[in-house]
Amino acid sequence: MKKVLIIIGIILLLGIGAYFVFNRKNSPKIVPGETQNQGTTNTQEESVPYPFLGDMDGDGIADQDEKELGTSDYEYDTDGDGIADKDEIDVWKTDPTKVDTDGDGFADGYEILNGFDPLGPGKLEN
């Protein structure tokens, strides 16, 4: 009986803690010196749920370009290899839609982190 009460108490404490953490995350942040908007009409900026107009995932590639490239406009790393789509295109010259651009069995992000060339055999050159 004592163990059951301890377990219930722990679960209750975890639930209360999660409640406060969740509510703190979703509460509006007020920066000193700023006033909150009260009673004004909505502007386009207030009604858009994404921080980057025209780039919903914030990866630096416009949504229209994402459609042409075949990348996701909701994920900054379409293939999930650990490299942002824009970096794959501009920096590493890898395919942002393939986890393993050179097909050697290692993800592009893994190869880069370990000093290997994601475009073929060998090490990255400095």
PDB file of C-alpha atoms in Angstrom:
ATOM      1  CA  MET A   1       0.000   0.000   0.000  1.00  0.00           C
ATOM      2  CA  LYS A   2       2.850   2.361   0.843  1.00  0.00           C
ATOM      3  CA  LYS A   3       4.498   1.721  -2.563  1.00  0.00           C
ATOM      4  CA  VAL A   4       1.243   2.486  -4.370  1.00  0.00           C
ATOM      5  CA  LEU A   5       0.913   5.825  -2.567  1.00  0.00           C
ATOM      6  CA  ILE A   6       4.518   6.728  -3.394  1.00  0.00           C
ATOM      7  CA  ILE A   7       3.988   5.878  -7.069  1.00  0.00           C
ATOM      8  CA  ILE A   8       0.755   7.894  -7.185  1.00  0.00           C
ATOM      9  CA  GLY A   9       2.540  10.818  -5.520  1.00  0.00           C
ATOM     10  CA  ILE A  10       5.384  10.706  -8.042  1.00  0.00           C
ATOM     11  CA  ILE A  11       2.953  10.571 -10.963  1.00  0.00           C
ATOM     12  CA  LEU A  12       1.001  13.480  -9.502  1.00  0.00           C
ATOM     13  CA  LEU A  13       4.166  15.570  -9.066  1.00  0.00           C
ATOM     14  CA  LEU A  14       5.295  14.810 -12.622  1.00  0.00           C
ATOM     15  CA  GLY A  15       1.877  15.801 -13.944  1.00  0.00           C
ATOM     16  CA  ILE A  16       1.886  19.093 -12.054  1.00  0.00           C
ATOM     17  CA  GLY A  17       5.432  19.827 -13.227  1.00  0.00           C
ATOM     18  CA  ALA A  18       4.518  19.078 -16.841  1.00  0.00           C
ATOM     19  CA  TYR A  19       1.479  21.357 -16.555  1.00  0.00           C
ATOM     20  CA  PHE A  20       3.591  24.314 -15.422  1.00  0.00           C
ATOM     21  CA  VAL A  21       6.311  23.695 -18.014  1.00  0.00           C
ATOM     22  CA  PHE A  22       3.724  23.452 -20.804  1.00  0.00           C
ATOM     23  CA  ASN A  23       1.922  26.610 -19.726  1.00  0.00           C
ATOM     24  CA  ARG A  24       5.157  28.588 -19.457  1.00  0.00           C
ATOM     25  CA  LYS A  25       6.106  27.582 -23.022  1.00  0.00           C
ATOM     26  CA  ASN A  26       2.806  28.801 -24.439  1.00  0.00           C
ATOM     27  CA  SER A  27       2.515  32.026 -22.478  1.00  0.00           C
ATOM     28  CA  PRO A  28       3.224  35.240 -24.404  1.00  0.00           C
ATOM     29  CA  LYS A  29       6.659  36.750 -23.882  1.00  0.00           C
ATOM     30  CA  ILE A  30       6.725  40.437 -23.022  1.00  0.00           C
ATOM     31  CA  VAL A  31       9.938  42.317 -23.620  1.00  0.00           C
ATOM     32  CA  PRO A  32      10.574  45.303 -21.316  1.00  0.00           C
ATOM     33  CA  GLY A  33       9.659  48.532 -23.077  1.00  0.00           C
ATOM     34  CA  GLU A  34       7.160  46.885 -25.427  1.00  0.00           C
ATOM     35  CA  THR A  35       3.430  47.232 -25.089  1.00  0.00           C
ATOM     36  CA  GLN A  36       0.921  44.606 -26.032  1.00  0.00           C
ATOM     37  CA  ASN A  37      -1.413  45.275 -28.933  1.00  0.00           C
ATOM     38  CA  GLN A  38      -4.822  46.124 -27.491  1.00  0.00           C
ATOM     39  CA  GLY A  39      -7.932  46.649 -29.556  1.00  0.00           C
ATOM     40  CA  THR A  40      -6.375  47.216 -32.972  1.00  0.00           C
ATOM     41  CA  THR A  41      -7.376  45.448 -36.138  1.00  0.00           C
ATOM     42  CA  ASN A  42      -5.425  42.435 -37.341  1.00  0.00           C
ATOM     43  CA  THR A  43      -2.722  43.000 -39.898  1.00  0.00           C
ATOM     44  CA  GLN A  44      -1.389  40.374 -42.253  1.00  0.00           C
ATOM     45  CA  GLU A  45       1.672  39.872 -40.044  1.00  0.00           C
ATOM     46  CA  GLU A  46      -0.469  39.080 -37.012  1.00  0.00           C
ATOM     47  CA  SER A  47      -2.528  36.484 -38.853  1.00  0.00           C
ATOM     48  CA  VAL A  48       0.389  34.571 -40.416  1.00  0.00           C
ATOM     49  CA  PRO A  49       1.336  31.617 -38.190  1.00  0.00           C
ATOM     50  CA  TYR A  50       4.897  31.289 -39.533  1.00  0.00           C
ATOM     51  CA  PRO A  51       7.838  33.543 -38.746  1.00  0.00           C
ATOM     52  CA  PHE A  52       9.168  33.605 -42.324  1.00  0.00           C
ATOM     53  CA  LEU A  53       6.789  34.890 -44.962  1.00  0.00           C
ATOM     54  CA  GLY A  54       7.295  32.832 -48.111  1.00  0.00           C
ATOM     55  CA  ASP A  55       9.606  30.376 -46.305  1.00  0.00           C
ATOM     56  CA  MET A  56       7.479  28.333 -43.916  1.00  0.00           C
ATOM     57  CA  ASP A  57      10.292  26.090 -42.660  1.00  0.00           C
ATOM     58  CA  GLY A  58      12.799  28.925 -42.263  1.00  0.00           C
ATOM     59  CA  ASP A  59      15.578  27.153 -44.149  1.00  0.00           C
ATOM     60  CA  GLY A  60      16.375  30.108 -46.398  1.00  0.00           C
ATOM     61  CA  ILE A  61      14.796  28.590 -49.519  1.00  0.00           C
ATOM     62  CA  ALA A  62      11.578  30.242 -50.702  1.00  0.00           C
ATOM     63  CA  ASP A  63       8.535  27.956 -50.675  1.00  0.00           C
ATOM     64  CA  GLN A  64       8.117  28.363 -54.442  1.00  0.00           C
ATOM     65  CA  ASP A  65      11.732  27.253 -54.991  1.00  0.00           C
ATOM     66  CA  GLU A  66      11.195  24.309 -52.613  1.00  0.00           C
ATOM     67  CA  LYS A  67       8.430  23.049 -54.908  1.00  0.00           C
ATOM     68  CA  GLU A  68      10.747  23.248 -57.930  1.00  0.00           C
ATOM     69  CA  LEU A  69      13.594  21.509 -56.061  1.00  0.00           C
ATOM     70  CA  GLY A  70      11.347  18.806 -54.616  1.00  0.00           C
ATOM     71  CA  THR A  71      12.233  19.735 -51.043  1.00  0.00           C
ATOM     72  CA  SER A  72       9.794  20.132 -48.168  1.00  0.00           C
ATOM     73  CA  ASP A  73       8.505  23.576 -47.319  1.00  0.00           C
ATOM     74  CA  TYR A  74       7.685  22.301 -43.803  1.00  0.00           C
ATOM     75  CA  GLU A  75      11.053  20.722 -42.880  1.00  0.00           C
ATOM     76  CA  TYR A  76      14.350  22.610 -43.029  1.00  0.00           C
ATOM     77  CA  ASP A  77      16.102  19.244 -43.609  1.00  0.00           C
ATOM     78  CA  THR A  78      13.946  17.370 -46.129  1.00  0.00           C
ATOM     79  CA  ASP A  79      15.955  14.133 -46.176  1.00  0.00           C
ATOM     80  CA  GLY A  80      16.727  14.092 -42.435  1.00  0.00           C
ATOM     81  CA  ASP A  81      20.478  13.675 -42.843  1.00  0.00           C
ATOM     82  CA  GLY A  82      21.303  16.462 -40.390  1.00  0.00           C
ATOM     83  CA  ILE A  83      22.167  19.132 -42.955  1.00  0.00           C
ATOM     84  CA  ALA A  84      19.765  21.982 -43.728  1.00  0.00           C
ATOM     85  CA  ASP A  85      18.483  21.974 -47.312  1.00  0.00           C
ATOM     86  CA  LYS A  86      20.049  25.361 -48.112  1.00  0.00           C
ATOM     87  CA  ASP A  87      23.455  24.194 -46.854  1.00  0.00           C
ATOM     88  CA  GLU A  88      23.191  21.017 -48.922  1.00  0.00           C
ATOM     89  CA  ILE A  89      22.569  23.106 -52.033  1.00  0.00           C
ATOM     90  CA  ASP A  90      24.885  26.079 -51.441  1.00  0.00           C
ATOM     91  CA  VAL A  91      27.709  24.736 -49.262  1.00  0.00           C
ATOM     92  CA  TRP A  92      28.078  20.988 -49.713  1.00  0.00           C
ATOM     93  CA  LYS A  93      26.551  20.614 -53.221  1.00  0.00           C
ATOM     94  CA  THR A  94      24.707  17.479 -52.068  1.00  0.00           C
ATOM     95  CA  ASP A  95      21.145  16.432 -52.907  1.00  0.00           C
ATOM     96  CA  PRO A  96      18.745  17.740 -50.233  1.00  0.00           C
ATOM     97  CA  THR A  97      16.237  15.005 -51.112  1.00  0.00           C
ATOM     98  CA  LYS A  98      18.658  12.078 -50.585  1.00  0.00           C
ATOM     99  CA  VAL A  99      20.020  11.027 -47.196  1.00  0.00           C
ATOM    100  CA  ASP A 100      23.096   9.567 -48.914  1.00  0.00           C
ATOM    101  CA  THR A 101      23.952  11.557 -52.053  1.00  0.00           C
ATOM    102  CA  ASP A 102      26.859   9.356 -53.167  1.00  0.00           C
ATOM    103  CA  GLY A 103      25.096   6.073 -52.325  1.00  0.00           C
ATOM    104  CA  ASP A 104      27.902   4.635 -50.192  1.00  0.00           C
ATOM    105  CA  GLY A 105      25.620   3.723 -47.285  1.00  0.00           C
ATOM    106  CA  PHE A 106      26.550   6.652 -45.034  1.00  0.00           C
ATOM    107  CA  ALA A 107      24.297   9.682 -44.532  1.00  0.00           C
ATOM    108  CA  ASP A 108      25.678  12.959 -45.857  1.00  0.00           C
ATOM    109  CA  GLY A 109      25.609  14.550 -42.399  1.00  0.00           C
ATOM    110  CA  TYR A 110      27.527  11.623 -40.889  1.00  0.00           C
ATOM    111  CA  GLU A 111      30.172  11.811 -43.605  1.00  0.00           C
ATOM    112  CA  ILE A 112      30.671  15.557 -43.184  1.00  0.00           C
ATOM    113  CA  LEU A 113      30.878  15.334 -39.381  1.00  0.00           C
ATOM    114  CA  ASN A 114      33.547  12.659 -39.711  1.00  0.00           C
ATOM    115  CA  GLY A 115      35.552  14.469 -42.383  1.00  0.00           C
ATOM    116  CA  PHE A 116      34.500  12.381 -45.379  1.00  0.00           C
ATOM    117  CA  ASP A 117      33.323  13.658 -48.757  1.00  0.00           C
ATOM    118  CA  PRO A 118      29.539  13.201 -49.119  1.00  0.00           C
ATOM    119  CA  LEU A 119      29.885  13.353 -52.916  1.00  0.00           C
ATOM    120  CA  GLY A 120      32.266  10.422 -53.343  1.00  0.00           C
ATOM    121  CA  PRO A 121      35.142   8.472 -51.843  1.00  0.00           C
ATOM    122  CA  GLY A 122      37.818  10.091 -49.735  1.00  0.00           C
ATOM    123  CA  LYS A 123      38.212  12.773 -47.128  1.00  0.00           C
ATOM    124  CA  LEU A 124      36.991  16.354 -47.313  1.00  0.00           C
ATOM    125  CA  GLU A 125      39.599  18.836 -48.453  1.00  0.00           C
ATOM    126  CA  ASN A 126      40.178  21.951 -46.349  1.00  0.00           C
TER     127      ASN A 126
END
